[in-house]
C-alpha cells in the first residue's frame, strides 16, 4: 500500500518524520489553543481542527487528497510518499482511511508547497460531508 503524509516542508527522501508539537503561527487563536492542549472553539462553529488523539505518533493515509489537505494547512507544507517505521495502528478519528506510526521515512516528495485551489477544497468538502453522512447513518442503525 502507498502511504502519504502532508506537513513539514523541505524534507528529503530518507528523512524521518517524528511526532512534534502543533505548528503555531503568530496571531492564530486556533494554533495557540492547540499548543496549549485545548480544543479550538470558534463561536458559531464549535470545535474546529480538533486535537489529535495520538500526539505521540505520526499520521499517514492512503488517500492522497486527504494528505494534501494536511500539507496545505502547514505554511508552505509538502506532500510526501512515506513508509512507516515501527508498527502501524489504525486511526479511528478520521473518516478517511488513516493510520499512526511511531515514525515514518520519506520515500519521495510528491508535491512541494501545497496550496489547495477552491475547486480542490470543494471536492474534498463533498467527500468529507458524504463520509460524515455515511458514518451518521451507520450509527443510527445501531
PDB file of C-alpha atoms in Angstrom:
ATOM      1  CA  UNK A   1       0.000   0.000   0.000  1.00  0.00           C
ATOM      2  CA  UNK A   2       1.146   3.557  -0.682  1.00  0.00           C
ATOM      3  CA  UNK A   3       1.113   5.917   2.316  1.00  0.00           C
ATOM      4  CA  UNK A   4       1.066   9.718   2.222  1.00  0.00           C
ATOM      5  CA  UNK A   5       1.866  12.344   4.836  1.00  0.00           C
ATOM      6  CA  UNK A   6       1.363  16.090   4.492  1.00  0.00           C
ATOM      7  CA  UNK A   7       3.079  18.682   6.637  1.00  0.00           C
ATOM      8  CA  UNK A   8       6.563  19.971   7.456  1.00  0.00           C
ATOM      9  CA  UNK A   9       8.236  21.442   4.356  1.00  0.00           C
ATOM     10  CA  UNK A  10      11.641  20.814   2.798  1.00  0.00           C
ATOM     11  CA  UNK A  11      12.203  17.198   3.796  1.00  0.00           C
ATOM     12  CA  UNK A  12      14.175  14.897   1.507  1.00  0.00           C
ATOM     13  CA  UNK A  13      13.989  11.172   0.734  1.00  0.00           C
ATOM     14  CA  UNK A  14      15.406   9.265   3.676  1.00  0.00           C
ATOM     15  CA  UNK A  15      14.447  11.911   6.258  1.00  0.00           C
ATOM     16  CA  UNK A  16      12.456  10.734   9.260  1.00  0.00           C
ATOM     17  CA  UNK A  17       9.227  12.347  10.400  1.00  0.00           C
ATOM     18  CA  UNK A  18       8.634  12.062  14.128  1.00  0.00           C
ATOM     19  CA  UNK A  19       5.824  13.325  16.353  1.00  0.00           C
ATOM     20  CA  UNK A  20       6.096  17.049  17.072  1.00  0.00           C
ATOM     21  CA  UNK A  21       4.281  19.805  18.871  1.00  0.00           C
ATOM     22  CA  UNK A  22       1.435  21.553  16.995  1.00  0.00           C
ATOM     23  CA  UNK A  23       2.517  24.164  14.474  1.00  0.00           C
ATOM     24  CA  UNK A  24       1.858  27.675  15.811  1.00  0.00           C
ATOM     25  CA  UNK A  25       1.502  30.736  13.604  1.00  0.00           C
ATOM     26  CA  UNK A  26       1.689  34.129  15.319  1.00  0.00           C
ATOM     27  CA  UNK A  27      -1.765  35.614  15.830  1.00  0.00           C
ATOM     28  CA  UNK A  28      -3.612  32.329  15.159  1.00  0.00           C
ATOM     29  CA  UNK A  29      -6.029  31.671  18.040  1.00  0.00           C
ATOM     30  CA  UNK A  30      -6.667  28.099  16.848  1.00  0.00           C
ATOM     31  CA  UNK A  31      -2.907  27.411  16.796  1.00  0.00           C
ATOM     32  CA  UNK A  32      -2.481  28.851  20.290  1.00  0.00           C
ATOM     33  CA  UNK A  33      -5.324  26.748  21.697  1.00  0.00           C
ATOM     34  CA  UNK A  34      -3.895  23.560  20.193  1.00  0.00           C
ATOM     35  CA  UNK A  35      -0.401  24.370  21.511  1.00  0.00           C
ATOM     36  CA  UNK A  36      -1.933  24.781  24.983  1.00  0.00           C
ATOM     37  CA  UNK A  37      -3.626  21.371  24.677  1.00  0.00           C
ATOM     38  CA  UNK A  38      -7.118  22.871  24.359  1.00  0.00           C
ATOM     39  CA  UNK A  39      -9.773  22.106  21.770  1.00  0.00           C
ATOM     40  CA  UNK A  40     -10.029  25.161  19.499  1.00  0.00           C
ATOM     41  CA  UNK A  41     -13.560  26.558  19.500  1.00  0.00           C
ATOM     42  CA  UNK A  42     -14.910  29.202  17.122  1.00  0.00           C
ATOM     43  CA  UNK A  43     -18.109  30.966  18.117  1.00  0.00           C
ATOM     44  CA  UNK A  44     -20.959  29.794  15.921  1.00  0.00           C
ATOM     45  CA  UNK A  45     -18.982  26.818  14.596  1.00  0.00           C
ATOM     46  CA  UNK A  46     -17.978  24.916  17.717  1.00  0.00           C
ATOM     47  CA  UNK A  47     -14.816  22.810  17.800  1.00  0.00           C
ATOM     48  CA  UNK A  48     -12.657  23.288  14.724  1.00  0.00           C
ATOM     49  CA  UNK A  49      -9.492  21.376  13.870  1.00  0.00           C
ATOM     50  CA  UNK A  50      -9.714  19.092  16.928  1.00  0.00           C
ATOM     51  CA  UNK A  51      -6.654  17.873  18.784  1.00  0.00           C
ATOM     52  CA  UNK A  52      -5.235  14.580  17.607  1.00  0.00           C
ATOM     53  CA  UNK A  53      -5.788  11.578  19.832  1.00  0.00           C
ATOM     54  CA  UNK A  54      -2.228  10.308  19.332  1.00  0.00           C
ATOM     55  CA  UNK A  55       0.190  13.220  19.639  1.00  0.00           C
ATOM     56  CA  UNK A  56       2.903  10.632  20.277  1.00  0.00           C
ATOM     57  CA  UNK A  57       2.584   9.211  16.746  1.00  0.00           C
ATOM     58  CA  UNK A  58       2.739  10.319  13.106  1.00  0.00           C
ATOM     59  CA  UNK A  59      -0.382  10.056  10.940  1.00  0.00           C
ATOM     60  CA  UNK A  60      -0.379   8.551   7.442  1.00  0.00           C
ATOM     61  CA  UNK A  61      -3.138   7.882   4.943  1.00  0.00           C
ATOM     62  CA  UNK A  62      -3.613   6.004   1.698  1.00  0.00           C
ATOM     63  CA  UNK A  63      -5.762   8.926   0.462  1.00  0.00           C
ATOM     64  CA  UNK A  64      -3.505  11.369  -1.358  1.00  0.00           C
ATOM     65  CA  UNK A  65      -6.025  14.225  -1.384  1.00  0.00           C
ATOM     66  CA  UNK A  66      -6.646  13.908   2.350  1.00  0.00           C
ATOM     67  CA  UNK A  67      -2.891  14.119   2.982  1.00  0.00           C
ATOM     68  CA  UNK A  68      -2.720  17.063   0.547  1.00  0.00           C
ATOM     69  CA  UNK A  69      -5.233  18.882   2.787  1.00  0.00           C
ATOM     70  CA  UNK A  70      -2.904  18.487   5.789  1.00  0.00           C
ATOM     71  CA  UNK A  71       0.077  19.647   3.736  1.00  0.00           C
ATOM     72  CA  UNK A  72      -1.911  22.759   2.788  1.00  0.00           C
ATOM     73  CA  UNK A  73      -2.594  23.560   6.453  1.00  0.00           C
ATOM     74  CA  UNK A  74       1.120  23.816   7.188  1.00  0.00           C
ATOM     75  CA  UNK A  75       2.768  27.022   5.968  1.00  0.00           C
ATOM     76  CA  UNK A  76       4.460  26.019   2.717  1.00  0.00           C
ATOM     77  CA  UNK A  77       3.760  22.380   3.624  1.00  0.00           C
ATOM     78  CA  UNK A  78       4.801  19.489   1.419  1.00  0.00           C
ATOM     79  CA  UNK A  79       3.169  16.196   0.461  1.00  0.00           C
ATOM     80  CA  UNK A  80       5.268  13.046   0.801  1.00  0.00           C
ATOM     81  CA  UNK A  81       5.089   9.366  -0.017  1.00  0.00           C
ATOM     82  CA  UNK A  82       6.283   7.691   3.181  1.00  0.00           C
ATOM     83  CA  UNK A  83       6.898   4.305   4.758  1.00  0.00           C
ATOM     84  CA  UNK A  84       6.099   3.521   8.389  1.00  0.00           C
ATOM     85  CA  UNK A  85       8.979   2.791  10.748  1.00  0.00           C
ATOM     86  CA  UNK A  86       7.558   0.667  13.529  1.00  0.00           C
ATOM     87  CA  UNK A  87       4.067  -0.755  13.812  1.00  0.00           C
ATOM     88  CA  UNK A  88       1.032   0.801  12.168  1.00  0.00           C
ATOM     89  CA  UNK A  89      -2.131   1.272  14.206  1.00  0.00           C
ATOM     90  CA  UNK A  90      -5.462   2.187  12.603  1.00  0.00           C
ATOM     91  CA  UNK A  91      -6.719   5.678  13.412  1.00  0.00           C
ATOM     92  CA  UNK A  92     -10.378   5.875  14.371  1.00  0.00           C
ATOM     93  CA  UNK A  93     -10.589   9.657  14.417  1.00  0.00           C
ATOM     94  CA  UNK A  94     -10.674  10.185  10.650  1.00  0.00           C
ATOM     95  CA  UNK A  95     -13.402   9.479   8.100  1.00  0.00           C
ATOM     96  CA  UNK A  96     -10.697   8.708   5.560  1.00  0.00           C
ATOM     97  CA  UNK A  97      -8.549   5.611   5.928  1.00  0.00           C
ATOM     98  CA  UNK A  98      -5.552   6.511   8.073  1.00  0.00           C
ATOM     99  CA  UNK A  99      -3.060   5.021  10.490  1.00  0.00           C
ATOM    100  CA  UNK A 100      -0.479   6.107  13.035  1.00  0.00           C
ATOM    101  CA  UNK A 101       3.158   5.050  13.358  1.00  0.00           C
ATOM    102  CA  UNK A 102       5.917   5.982  15.820  1.00  0.00           C
ATOM    103  CA  UNK A 103       7.992   7.391  12.931  1.00  0.00           C
ATOM    104  CA  UNK A 104       7.792   7.474   9.133  1.00  0.00           C
ATOM    105  CA  UNK A 105      10.518   7.741   6.499  1.00  0.00           C
ATOM    106  CA  UNK A 106      10.161   9.973   3.446  1.00  0.00           C
ATOM    107  CA  UNK A 107      10.415   7.874   0.277  1.00  0.00           C
ATOM    108  CA  UNK A 108       9.674  10.640  -2.236  1.00  0.00           C
ATOM    109  CA  UNK A 109       8.488  14.210  -2.299  1.00  0.00           C
ATOM    110  CA  UNK A 110       5.152  14.114  -4.104  1.00  0.00           C
ATOM    111  CA  UNK A 111       4.418  17.856  -4.131  1.00  0.00           C
ATOM    112  CA  UNK A 112       6.141  20.932  -2.696  1.00  0.00           C
ATOM    113  CA  UNK A 113       4.416  23.999  -1.204  1.00  0.00           C
ATOM    114  CA  UNK A 114       0.886  22.633  -1.348  1.00  0.00           C
ATOM    115  CA  UNK A 115      -1.912  25.147  -1.688  1.00  0.00           C
ATOM    116  CA  UNK A 116      -5.402  23.864  -2.396  1.00  0.00           C
ATOM    117  CA  UNK A 117      -7.452  25.540  -5.072  1.00  0.00           C
ATOM    118  CA  UNK A 118     -11.090  26.414  -4.414  1.00  0.00           C
ATOM    119  CA  UNK A 119     -12.076  23.508  -6.678  1.00  0.00           C
ATOM    120  CA  UNK A 120      -9.900  21.069  -4.674  1.00  0.00           C
ATOM    121  CA  UNK A 121     -11.331  22.347  -1.382  1.00  0.00           C
ATOM    122  CA  UNK A 122     -14.903  21.908  -2.634  1.00  0.00           C
ATOM    123  CA  UNK A 123     -14.196  18.376  -3.872  1.00  0.00           C
ATOM    124  CA  UNK A 124     -12.678  17.397  -0.533  1.00  0.00           C
ATOM    125  CA  UNK A 125     -15.567  19.010   1.369  1.00  0.00           C
ATOM    126  CA  UNK A 126     -18.056  16.984  -0.706  1.00  0.00           C
ATOM    127  CA  UNK A 127     -16.166  13.771   0.079  1.00  0.00           C
ATOM    128  CA  UNK A 128     -15.863  14.696   3.765  1.00  0.00           C
ATOM    129  CA  UNK A 129     -19.586  15.537   4.015  1.00  0.00           C
ATOM    130  CA  UNK A 130     -20.531  12.245   2.330  1.00  0.00           C
ATOM    131  CA  UNK A 131     -18.232  10.316   4.709  1.00  0.00           C
ATOM    132  CA  UNK A 132     -19.750  12.101   7.732  1.00  0.00           C
ATOM    133  CA  UNK A 133     -23.267  11.321   6.485  1.00  0.00           C
ATOM    134  CA  UNK A 134     -22.400   7.652   5.895  1.00  0.00           C
ATOM    135  CA  UNK A 135     -20.950   7.414   9.412  1.00  0.00           C
ATOM    136  CA  UNK A 136     -24.039   9.052  10.906  1.00  0.00           C
ATOM    137  CA  UNK A 137     -26.287   6.596   9.047  1.00  0.00           C
ATOM    138  CA  UNK A 138     -24.188   3.674  10.294  1.00  0.00           C
ATOM    139  CA  UNK A 139     -24.537   4.967  13.868  1.00  0.00           C
ATOM    140  CA  UNK A 140     -28.325   5.347  13.522  1.00  0.00           C
ATOM    141  CA  UNK A 141     -28.596   1.674  12.510  1.00  0.00           C
ATOM    142  CA  UNK A 142     -27.216   0.611  15.908  1.00  0.00           C
TER     143      UNK A 142
END
